[in-house]
Short mmCIF file of C-alpha atoms in Angstrom, two decimals:
data_model
loop_
_atom_site.label_atom_id
_atom_site.label_comp_id
_atom_site.label_asym_id
_atom_site.label_seq_id
_atom_site.Cartn_x
_atom_site.Cartn_y
_atom_site.Cartn_z
CA MET A 1 -0.08 -0.23 -0.05
CA LYS A 2 2.79 2.21 0.82
CA LYS A 3 4.46 1.55 -2.39
CA THR A 4 1.18 2.67 -4.20
CA LYS A 5 1.02 5.65 -2.40
CA LEU A 6 4.61 6.62 -3.51
CA LEU A 7 3.80 5.51 -6.83
CA LEU A 8 1.06 7.90 -7.27
CA ASN A 9 2.94 10.73 -6.35
CA LEU A 10 5.79 9.77 -8.43
CA ILE A 11 3.37 9.50 -11.27
CA ALA A 12 1.94 13.15 -10.52
CA VAL A 13 5.29 14.35 -10.38
CA SER A 14 6.27 12.90 -13.53
CA ALA A 15 3.06 13.95 -15.30
CA VAL A 16 3.95 17.58 -14.20
CA SER A 17 7.79 17.37 -15.29
CA LEU A 18 6.70 16.02 -18.71
CA LEU A 19 4.23 18.54 -19.31
CA LEU A 20 6.61 21.17 -18.30
CA SER A 21 9.32 19.89 -20.63
CA CYS A 22 6.94 19.97 -23.58
CA GLY A 23 7.50 22.67 -26.07
CA GLY A 24 5.66 23.51 -29.24
CA ASN A 25 3.03 25.61 -30.72
CA THR A 26 -0.64 26.50 -29.69
CA GLU A 27 -2.28 23.76 -31.66
CA GLU A 28 0.08 21.23 -29.91
CA ASP A 29 -0.85 22.64 -26.49
CA THR A 30 -4.54 22.29 -27.36
CA ASN A 31 -3.88 18.46 -28.19
CA GLU A 32 -1.92 18.06 -24.82
CA LEU A 33 -4.75 19.77 -22.79
CA ASN A 34 -7.41 17.26 -24.52
CA VAL A 35 -5.36 14.46 -23.21
CA VAL A 36 -5.12 15.39 -19.62
CA ASP A 37 -9.01 16.18 -19.80
CA THR A 38 -9.61 12.63 -20.64
CA THR A 39 -7.32 11.11 -17.78
CA ASP A 40 -9.15 13.30 -15.27
CA ALA A 41 -12.47 12.36 -16.09
CA LEU A 42 -11.51 8.63 -16.17
CA SER A 43 -9.74 8.92 -12.83
CA ASP A 44 -13.01 10.32 -11.24
CA GLU A 45 -15.15 7.67 -12.22
CA ASP A 46 -12.77 4.93 -11.20
CA PHE A 47 -12.45 6.66 -7.56
CA GLU A 48 -16.31 6.94 -7.38
CA ASP A 49 -16.89 3.44 -8.52
CA MET A 50 -14.62 2.02 -5.62
CA PHE A 51 -15.56 4.39 -2.80
CA GLU A 52 -19.42 4.11 -3.25
CA SER A 53 -21.01 0.59 -2.62
CA PRO A 54 -23.97 -0.47 -4.34
CA GLU A 55 -27.51 0.13 -2.80
CA VAL A 56 -28.08 -3.47 -1.96
CA ASP A 57 -25.56 -5.84 -1.59
CA TYR A 58 -24.81 -9.55 -0.28
CA HIS A 59 -22.39 -11.94 1.53
CA LEU A 60 -21.86 -15.37 -0.11
CA PRO A 61 -20.91 -18.11 2.34
CA SER A 62 -16.98 -19.38 2.07
CA PRO A 63 -16.61 -22.92 0.70
CA LEU A 64 -15.27 -24.05 3.89
CA GLN A 65 -18.19 -22.66 5.61
CA VAL A 66 -20.70 -24.66 3.11
CA ALA A 67 -18.29 -27.78 3.67
CA SER A 68 -18.65 -27.61 7.10
CA ILE A 69 -22.45 -27.07 7.40
CA PHE A 70 -22.86 -29.98 4.88
CA LYS A 71 -20.50 -32.21 7.29
CA LYS A 72 -22.75 -31.32 10.21
CA SER A 73 -25.72 -32.37 8.31
CA GLY A 74 -24.02 -35.83 7.94
CA LEU A 75 -22.36 -35.51 4.57
CA ASP A 76 -19.72 -38.58 4.49
CA TYR A 77 -16.65 -38.23 2.64
CA ASN A 78 -16.53 -39.99 -0.95
CA SER A 79 -13.21 -40.16 -2.54
CA ASP A 80 -14.76 -40.66 -5.91
CA ALA A 81 -17.00 -37.63 -5.79
CA THR A 82 -14.49 -34.69 -6.16
CA SER A 83 -13.21 -33.51 -9.58
CA LYS A 84 -9.88 -34.88 -10.87
CA THR A 85 -7.05 -32.69 -10.77
CA ASP A 86 -5.46 -33.81 -13.78
CA LEU A 87 -8.57 -32.10 -15.35
CA VAL A 88 -6.47 -28.60 -14.70
CA GLU A 89 -4.76 -29.03 -17.97
CA ASN A 90 -7.76 -28.65 -19.72
CA TYR A 91 -8.70 -25.54 -18.36
CA THR A 92 -7.12 -22.80 -20.99
CA GLU A 93 -9.83 -20.44 -20.93
CA GLU A 94 -9.92 -17.90 -18.56
CA LEU A 95 -13.74 -18.68 -17.41
CA THR A 96 -12.96 -22.55 -17.07
CA GLN A 97 -10.08 -21.29 -14.87
CA MET A 98 -12.04 -19.24 -12.70
CA LEU A 99 -15.14 -21.69 -12.60
CA ASN A 100 -12.60 -24.70 -11.74
CA PHE A 101 -10.93 -22.65 -9.11
CA GLY A 102 -14.17 -22.53 -7.49
CA VAL A 103 -14.91 -26.16 -7.77
CA TYR A 104 -11.31 -27.23 -6.68
CA SER A 105 -11.94 -24.86 -3.68
CA ALA A 106 -14.84 -26.73 -2.80
CA ASP A 107 -13.03 -29.99 -2.97
CA MET A 108 -10.10 -29.00 -0.86
CA ALA A 109 -12.68 -27.86 1.84
CA TYR A 110 -14.37 -31.20 1.62
CA CYS A 111 -10.90 -33.17 1.96
CA VAL A 112 -9.53 -30.91 4.78
CA LEU A 113 -12.87 -31.05 6.80
CA ASN A 114 -12.98 -34.81 6.25
CA GLU A 115 -9.25 -35.20 7.44
CA GLN A 116 -7.91 -36.16 3.94
CA SER A 117 -5.20 -33.78 4.02
CA ASN A 118 -3.01 -35.52 1.37
CA GLU A 119 -5.80 -35.10 -1.27
CA GLY A 120 -6.43 -31.87 0.04
CA ARG A 121 -2.68 -30.87 -0.55
CA LYS A 122 -3.30 -32.14 -4.46
CA TYR A 123 -6.21 -29.51 -4.59
CA LEU A 124 -3.78 -26.97 -3.06
CA GLN A 125 -1.49 -27.53 -5.77
CA VAL A 126 -4.01 -27.23 -8.62
CA ILE A 127 -5.58 -24.18 -6.70
CA THR A 128 -2.07 -22.39 -6.82
CA ASP A 129 -1.49 -23.64 -10.40
CA LEU A 130 -4.96 -21.71 -11.49
CA THR A 131 -4.33 -18.54 -9.56
CA GLU A 132 -1.12 -17.95 -11.46
CA ARG A 133 -2.91 -18.44 -14.78
CA ILE A 134 -5.58 -16.11 -13.58
CA GLY A 135 -3.59 -13.61 -12.68
CA MET A 136 -4.10 -13.94 -8.85
CA GLU A 137 -0.31 -15.35 -8.01
CA ALA A 138 -0.07 -12.74 -5.44
CA VAL A 139 -2.58 -14.90 -3.32
CA PHE A 140 0.20 -17.48 -3.06
CA GLU A 141 3.44 -15.00 -2.94
CA ASN A 142 6.29 -16.54 -1.45
CA LYS A 143 4.89 -19.98 -1.64
CA ASP A 144 4.48 -19.86 2.31
CA LEU A 145 0.95 -21.20 2.31
CA MET A 146 2.16 -24.86 0.63
CA ASP A 147 4.89 -24.69 3.09
CA ARG A 148 2.64 -24.20 6.05
CA PHE A 149 0.30 -27.02 4.62
CA ASP A 150 3.41 -29.43 4.64
CA LYS A 151 4.17 -28.53 8.15
CA ASN A 152 0.85 -29.05 9.63
CA ILE A 153 -0.46 -31.68 7.21
CA GLU A 154 -1.56 -33.93 10.37
CA ASP A 155 -2.95 -30.80 12.12
CA LYS A 156 -6.87 -30.32 10.74
CA ASP A 157 -7.30 -27.29 12.77
CA SER A 158 -4.17 -25.57 11.10
CA ILE A 159 -5.15 -26.80 7.85
CA GLU A 160 -8.39 -25.17 8.24
CA ILE A 161 -6.96 -22.00 9.48
CA LEU A 162 -4.80 -21.94 6.35
CA MET A 163 -8.05 -22.49 4.23
CA ILE A 164 -9.51 -19.39 5.77
CA ASP A 165 -6.15 -17.42 5.11
CA ILE A 166 -6.39 -18.44 1.33
CA HIS A 167 -9.81 -17.49 1.38
CA GLU A 168 -8.99 -14.00 3.20
CA ARG A 169 -6.04 -13.22 0.74
CA THR A 170 -8.39 -14.08 -2.38
CA GLU A 171 -10.92 -11.80 -1.03
CA MET A 172 -8.50 -8.93 -0.13
CA TYR A 173 -6.84 -9.29 -3.74
CA MET A 174 -9.98 -8.79 -5.67
CA ASP A 175 -10.88 -6.13 -3.35
CA GLU A 176 -7.95 -4.27 -4.02
CA ASN A 177 -8.01 -5.02 -7.58
CA ASP A 178 -11.65 -4.16 -8.15
CA MET A 179 -12.46 -7.79 -9.36
CA GLN A 180 -15.44 -8.25 -6.78
CA HIS A 181 -17.68 -8.89 -10.00
CA GLN A 182 -15.72 -12.03 -10.82
CA GLN A 183 -15.97 -13.42 -7.11
CA ALA A 184 -19.75 -14.51 -8.43
CA ILE A 185 -17.86 -16.84 -10.95
CA HIS A 186 -15.69 -18.56 -8.57
CA PHE A 187 -18.53 -18.98 -6.04
CA ALA A 188 -20.85 -20.70 -9.03
CA GLY A 189 -18.06 -23.20 -9.25
CA ALA A 190 -17.86 -23.63 -5.70
CA TRP A 191 -21.38 -23.61 -5.36
CA THR A 192 -22.12 -26.23 -7.88
CA GLU A 193 -19.30 -28.34 -6.65
CA GLY A 194 -20.75 -28.19 -3.03
CA MET A 195 -24.26 -28.96 -4.15
CA TYR A 196 -23.05 -31.98 -6.51
CA LEU A 197 -20.89 -33.27 -3.23
CA GLY A 198 -24.39 -33.32 -1.50
CA VAL A 199 -26.41 -34.82 -4.25
CA TYR A 200 -23.75 -37.58 -4.68
CA ASP A 201 -24.05 -38.82 -1.00
CA PHE A 202 -27.70 -38.18 -0.84
CA GLU A 203 -28.29 -40.23 -3.96
CA ASN A 204 -26.50 -43.10 -2.22
CA ASN A 205 -27.88 -42.44 1.50
CA PRO A 206 -31.62 -41.14 0.79
CA GLU A 207 -32.18 -41.64 4.65
CA LYS A 208 -29.86 -38.91 5.33
CA GLU A 209 -32.33 -36.08 5.74
CA GLY A 210 -30.02 -33.70 7.09
CA VAL A 211 -28.04 -33.54 3.74
CA GLY A 212 -31.44 -33.35 1.69
CA THR A 213 -32.27 -30.53 4.02
CA GLN A 214 -29.00 -28.52 3.55
CA ILE A 215 -29.23 -29.34 -0.32
CA THR A 216 -32.63 -27.39 -0.32
CA GLU A 217 -31.17 -24.64 2.08
CA GLN A 218 -28.11 -23.93 -0.33
CA MET A 219 -30.83 -23.17 -3.11
CA SER A 220 -31.41 -19.64 -1.53
CA ILE A 221 -27.97 -18.48 -2.42
CA LEU A 222 -28.46 -19.15 -6.01
CA GLY A 223 -30.36 -16.08 -6.90
CA ASN A 224 -27.59 -13.66 -5.64
CA ILE A 225 -24.97 -15.79 -7.79
CA ILE A 226 -26.77 -15.36 -10.65
CA LYS A 227 -27.30 -11.67 -9.88
CA GLY A 228 -23.61 -11.42 -9.45
CA LEU A 229 -22.81 -13.31 -12.85
CA LYS A 230 -25.11 -10.72 -14.53
CA ASP A 231 -22.91 -7.72 -13.30
CA PRO A 232 -22.13 -5.82 -16.63
CA LYS A 233 -18.43 -5.85 -15.59
CA ASN A 234 -18.64 -9.54 -16.44
CA ASP A 235 -19.97 -9.01 -20.06
CA GLY A 236 -17.35 -10.55 -22.54
CA MET A 237 -16.88 -13.54 -20.16
CA ASP A 238 -19.37 -15.68 -22.49
CA ILE A 239 -21.09 -16.75 -19.32
CA GLU A 240 -24.48 -16.84 -20.70
CA TRP A 241 -24.56 -20.87 -20.87
CA LEU A 242 -23.68 -20.52 -17.29
CA ILE A 243 -26.49 -18.04 -16.18
CA SER A 244 -28.93 -20.15 -18.28
CA ASN A 245 -28.34 -23.11 -16.62
CA MET A 246 -28.32 -21.71 -13.22
CA GLU A 247 -31.70 -19.94 -14.01
CA ASN A 248 -32.94 -23.28 -15.26
CA ILE A 249 -32.09 -24.78 -11.84
CA GLN A 250 -33.88 -21.72 -9.95
CA ASN A 251 -36.96 -21.85 -12.06
CA THR A 252 -37.27 -25.82 -11.79
CA PHE A 253 -36.86 -25.50 -8.03
CA ASP A 254 -39.15 -22.47 -7.55
CA GLU A 255 -42.00 -24.53 -9.41
CA PHE A 256 -41.94 -27.55 -7.03
CA GLU A 257 -45.14 -28.09 -5.25
CA SER A 258 -43.11 -28.39 -2.12
CA VAL A 259 -41.60 -25.19 -2.34
CA ASN A 260 -44.70 -23.13 -3.09
CA ALA A 261 -46.32 -24.97 -0.18
CA TYR A 262 -43.46 -23.79 2.00
CA TYR A 263 -43.71 -20.42 1.01
CA GLU A 264 -47.53 -20.28 1.53
CA ASP A 265 -47.20 -21.42 5.08
CA PRO A 266 -45.82 -18.83 7.36
CA ASP A 267 -45.40 -21.52 10.25
CA ALA A 268 -43.34 -23.84 8.05
CA GLU A 269 -40.14 -24.25 9.64
CA GLU A 270 -37.71 -26.56 7.29
CA LEU A 271 -38.42 -27.22 3.41
CA VAL A 272 -38.47 -30.98 2.47
CA LEU A 273 -38.52 -31.93 -1.38
CA THR A 274 -40.29 -34.95 -2.49
CA ILE A 275 -38.14 -37.79 -3.83
CA THR A 276 -39.17 -36.92 -7.31
CA GLU A 277 -38.38 -33.26 -6.85
CA ASN A 278 -35.07 -34.35 -5.49
CA SER A 279 -34.19 -36.54 -8.40
CA GLU A 280 -35.23 -33.57 -11.03
CA LEU A 281 -32.71 -31.01 -8.83
CA SER A 282 -30.21 -33.83 -8.50
CA GLU A 283 -29.91 -34.40 -12.30
CA LEU A 284 -29.76 -30.62 -13.12
CA ILE A 285 -27.06 -30.04 -10.65
CA LYS A 286 -24.74 -32.94 -12.03
CA SER A 287 -25.44 -31.83 -15.54
CA LEU A 288 -24.08 -28.30 -14.86
CA ARG A 289 -21.13 -29.93 -12.89
CA THR A 290 -20.48 -31.71 -15.95
CA LYS A 291 -20.46 -29.04 -18.24
CA ILE A 292 -18.10 -26.94 -15.63
CA ILE A 293 -15.35 -29.54 -15.12
CA ASN A 294 -15.66 -30.79 -18.93
CA GLY A 295 -14.35 -26.99 -19.49
CA MET T 1 1.16 34.06 -21.20
CA LYS T 2 -1.58 31.66 -22.03
CA LYS T 3 0.96 28.77 -22.20
CA THR T 4 1.99 29.83 -18.70
CA LEU T 5 -1.48 29.67 -17.20
CA THR T 6 -2.28 26.59 -18.67
CA LEU T 7 1.14 24.85 -17.29
CA LEU T 8 -0.14 26.33 -13.98
CA GLY T 9 -3.29 24.95 -14.20
CA LEU T 10 -2.17 21.53 -15.11
CA PHE T 11 0.49 21.59 -12.26
CA SER T 12 -2.34 22.61 -9.78
CA PHE T 13 -4.18 19.68 -11.18
CA ALA T 14 -1.66 17.11 -10.96
CA ILE T 15 -0.74 18.37 -7.03
CA LEU T 16 -4.70 18.07 -6.26
CA PHE T 17 -4.88 14.72 -8.22
CA ALA T 18 -1.96 13.34 -6.19
CA GLN T 19 -3.28 14.52 -3.13
CA THR T 20 -6.78 12.87 -3.59
CA ALA T 21 -5.01 9.89 -4.64
CA SER T 22 -2.59 10.06 -1.44
CA ASN T 23 -5.63 10.61 0.72
CA LEU T 24 -7.44 7.82 -0.91
CA THR T 25 -4.86 5.20 -0.47
CA GLU T 26 -4.53 6.04 3.39
CA PHE T 27 -8.44 5.43 3.48
CA LYS T 28 -8.15 1.86 2.21
CA GLU T 29 -5.06 1.33 4.35
CA ASN T 30 -7.22 2.43 7.35
CA ILE T 31 -10.01 0.01 6.17
CA ALA T 32 -7.39 -2.90 6.11
CA SER T 33 -6.43 -2.64 9.46
CA GLN T 34 -9.92 -2.08 10.53
CA LYS T 35 -10.79 -5.28 8.92
CA ALA T 36 -7.98 -7.06 10.79
CA GLU T 37 -9.27 -5.51 14.27
CA ALA T 38 -12.92 -6.78 13.38
CA LYS T 39 -11.70 -10.17 12.48
CA ALA T 40 -9.75 -10.46 15.87
CA GLN T 41 -12.81 -9.72 17.80
CA LEU T 42 -14.62 -12.95 16.12
CA LYS T 43 -12.69 -15.45 17.77
CA PRO T 44 -13.59 -18.33 18.90
CA TYR T 45 -15.91 -18.22 15.81
CA ARG T 46 -14.29 -19.06 12.32
CA PHE T 47 -13.65 -16.17 9.90
CA ASP T 48 -15.98 -16.42 6.66
CA GLY T 49 -15.48 -13.21 5.07
CA SER T 50 -15.94 -9.73 5.26
CA LYS T 51 -18.13 -6.78 3.34
CA VAL T 52 -16.70 -3.29 3.31
CA THR T 53 -19.71 -0.99 2.48
CA TYR T 54 -18.46 2.22 1.25
CA PHE T 55 -20.83 5.66 1.11
CA ASN T 56 -20.50 9.59 1.03
CA PHE T 57 -22.41 11.47 3.21
CA LYS T 58 -24.71 13.63 1.26
CA THR T 59 -27.44 16.28 2.26
CA TYR T 60 -30.37 13.48 1.88
CA LYS T 61 -30.65 10.11 3.86
CA GLN T 62 -29.24 6.88 2.33
CA VAL T 63 -30.00 3.53 3.28
CA LYS T 64 -27.51 0.66 2.05
CA GLU T 65 -28.33 -2.91 2.59
CA VAL T 66 -26.18 -6.07 3.06
CA GLU T 67 -28.02 -9.70 2.48
CA ILE T 68 -26.37 -12.46 4.82
CA TYR T 69 -27.27 -16.19 5.08
CA LEU T 70 -27.72 -18.02 8.22
CA PHE T 71 -27.84 -21.72 7.62
CA ASN T 72 -28.96 -24.52 9.82
CA ASN T 73 -27.15 -25.68 13.07
CA THR T 74 -24.75 -22.78 12.95
CA ASP T 75 -23.98 -19.74 15.17
CA TYR T 76 -22.65 -16.53 13.54
CA ARG T 77 -21.05 -13.44 15.08
CA PHE T 78 -20.92 -10.33 13.10
CA SER T 79 -18.15 -7.55 13.88
CA PHE T 80 -19.06 -4.22 12.74
CA ASN T 81 -16.27 -1.75 12.77
CA GLY T 82 -17.10 1.88 12.58
CA LYS T 83 -13.48 3.57 12.67
CA SER T 84 -13.77 4.83 9.22
CA LEU T 85 -16.93 6.95 9.85
CA PRO T 86 -16.57 10.55 9.93
CA ASN T 87 -20.03 10.77 10.98
CA ASP T 88 -22.40 8.48 13.04
CA ILE T 89 -24.90 6.25 11.15
CA SER T 90 -27.41 3.68 12.38
CA VAL T 91 -27.33 0.10 11.89
CA GLU T 92 -30.44 -1.66 11.49
CA ILE T 93 -30.81 -5.50 11.39
CA TYR T 94 -34.06 -7.00 9.73
CA ASP T 95 -35.43 -10.57 8.81
CA LYS T 96 -36.72 -9.33 5.36
CA ASP T 97 -35.30 -6.79 2.84
CA LYS T 98 -36.26 -3.31 2.55
CA THR T 99 -39.11 -3.55 0.29
CA GLN T 100 -41.05 -5.77 2.52
CA GLY T 101 -43.37 -3.85 4.59
CA ASP T 102 -43.95 -6.43 7.15
CA ARG T 103 -40.33 -7.06 7.98
CA ILE T 104 -39.40 -7.26 11.73
CA LEU T 105 -36.41 -5.05 13.28
CA LEU T 106 -34.10 -7.36 15.34
CA LYS T 107 -31.33 -5.11 16.43
CA THR T 108 -30.40 -1.48 16.07
CA LEU T 109 -26.98 -0.44 16.73
CA ASP T 110 -26.24 3.35 17.10
CA GLY T 111 -22.90 5.23 18.16
CA LEU T 112 -20.95 2.99 16.23
CA GLN T 113 -18.45 5.83 14.86
CA GLY T 114 -15.00 4.85 16.19
CA LYS T 115 -16.15 1.41 17.90
CA ASN T 116 -15.75 -2.22 17.07
CA VAL T 117 -19.42 -3.97 18.12
CA LEU T 118 -20.22 -7.31 17.95
CA VAL T 119 -23.66 -9.17 17.29
CA GLU T 120 -24.48 -12.52 17.33
CA SER T 121 -27.13 -14.67 15.58
CA SER T 122 -28.65 -16.05 18.82
CA GLU T 123 -29.69 -12.77 20.03
CA LEU T 124 -31.34 -11.99 16.45
CA ASN T 125 -33.18 -15.43 16.70
CA ASP T 126 -34.44 -15.02 20.13
CA THR T 127 -35.87 -11.49 18.94
CA TYR T 128 -37.40 -13.27 15.73
CA ARG T 129 -39.10 -15.91 17.65
CA GLU T 130 -40.49 -13.55 20.11
CA ALA T 131 -42.07 -11.18 17.64
CA LYS T 132 -43.47 -14.28 15.54
CA ASN T 133 -44.45 -16.41 18.50
CA SER T 134 -42.85 -19.45 16.93
CA LYS T 135 -40.09 -21.63 17.28
CA GLY T 136 -38.64 -20.85 13.53
CA ARG T 137 -35.26 -19.63 13.07
CA LEU T 138 -33.69 -16.93 10.67
CA LYS T 139 -32.41 -18.12 7.64
CA ARG T 140 -31.03 -14.81 6.46
CA VAL T 141 -30.52 -11.18 7.87
CA PHE T 142 -30.43 -7.87 6.10
CA VAL T 143 -28.32 -5.62 7.71
CA ASP T 144 -29.38 -1.81 6.73
CA TYR T 145 -26.91 1.16 7.08
CA ILE T 146 -28.77 4.31 7.69
CA ILE T 147 -26.87 7.19 6.47
CA THR T 148 -27.88 10.43 7.91
CA PRO T 149 -27.80 13.37 6.09
CA VAL T 150 -24.97 16.04 6.32
CA PRO T 151 -25.94 19.55 5.77
CA GLY T 152 -23.67 21.34 3.14
CA ALA T 153 -21.99 17.95 1.95
CA ILE T 154 -20.96 18.15 -1.81
CA ASN T 155 -23.20 15.39 -3.31
CA LYS T 156 -21.64 15.24 -6.75
CA LYS T 157 -18.04 15.73 -5.52
CA PRO T 158 -17.43 14.34 -2.33
CA THR T 159 -14.50 15.28 -0.23
CA MET T 160 -12.59 13.33 2.17
CA LYS T 161 -14.37 14.29 5.10
CA GLU T 162 -17.52 13.20 3.52
CA ARG T 163 -16.28 9.74 2.80
CA GLY T 164 -17.28 6.86 5.12
CA ALA T 165 -17.17 2.89 5.09
CA ILE T 166 -18.29 0.42 7.66
CA VAL T 167 -16.27 -2.88 7.99
CA LEU T 168 -18.48 -5.99 8.69
CA VAL T 169 -16.74 -9.21 9.17
CA MET T 170 -18.59 -12.45 9.48
CA GLY T 171 -17.82 -15.43 11.48
CA TYR T 172 -19.33 -18.98 12.48
CA LYS T 173 -19.13 -21.49 15.15
CA ASN T 174 -17.29 -24.54 14.05
#
């Protein structure tokens, strides 16, 4: 931060020096003035954007919290359920890299919370690779996170704290670089993977009501993820297919009889879907997850 | 003469630009340390993320709202840091968003300027159950920042003394 401050002052002094050193006729002077006017306008807009939050905003839960909630609901670890780390080579486009950054973050949280540290380490490695490709390598600056992981691999608590650090560093990096709009893309990947892990377990163990309830509860976040994806700053990311798939999941869910009955009854405490509704929702989530991990 | 005046104008602009940029950088640095302070207050709850709400005091009242999810079997702690507030604001926490007329006011925080204040989801749930006379629980809350009007504020081009921010850090019990 201090470097930034110094840099800004240097830029201003350099700009003045440059302008003072410029000679030429009146016509050239006019051209120079036009250039400065444009910079002035752009700078003001940038500052206004950074220091004026939207009227309505939201906070999405971290992949670690989502994994923790699912675990508390009875979700068991299934080693075959997570996305394969060798798929990372296929993610050459920015969008697939960002989405699968989210997918792997959810997988890492799932492994760590289920005391599968060696598996978790593999996910940390691919997450590190992806942050470099996305241009967020500063999050893993000095490789200290990987060293910390190795030193504490047997200590679940320390690994969880390390995951929190990664999340915090990512959040801070995105805030400082005005990239909040891209958080929705990471989160879309993490949400889909979290839901998939829930669906995978629930399909094999339908008696686990807690997991089923958690799947429906996580649906409440979807509206805000879609809203985040629709941020005009994400234009050009080619995410229409993703928005369309997520909207389809949202609309299908909203039309379920159980959902309508739940919202019509002010005394209803928890929303429980029927077997058919659960199955329909599961298929849509699995289909979206396949599209995301296949790049 | 015209050229000299132009250069003087540009020089003044550059100085002003550097000053503004420098002030804003300092403002952001303060936010980072306030975030760390708010996070430290979360313990023993696990950090889950933060939301900094930036605003500019204007001559009229403004409301900015942040939606937060509360999941089953989980207790949450919210740490509000008001050390980047040049003027005081009110914080109101509701069960529904500001477009809903029948929403329940769960908690009000006043005098946050210069302080760090904690709120826990258990107390919000207690108020909610009492108001609804039911055993239900909150599935989300809406934090409204009521930004009071400041007479004489420059609405279109705010100065540093009109810029404010509130840091909210969220944590959950593991």
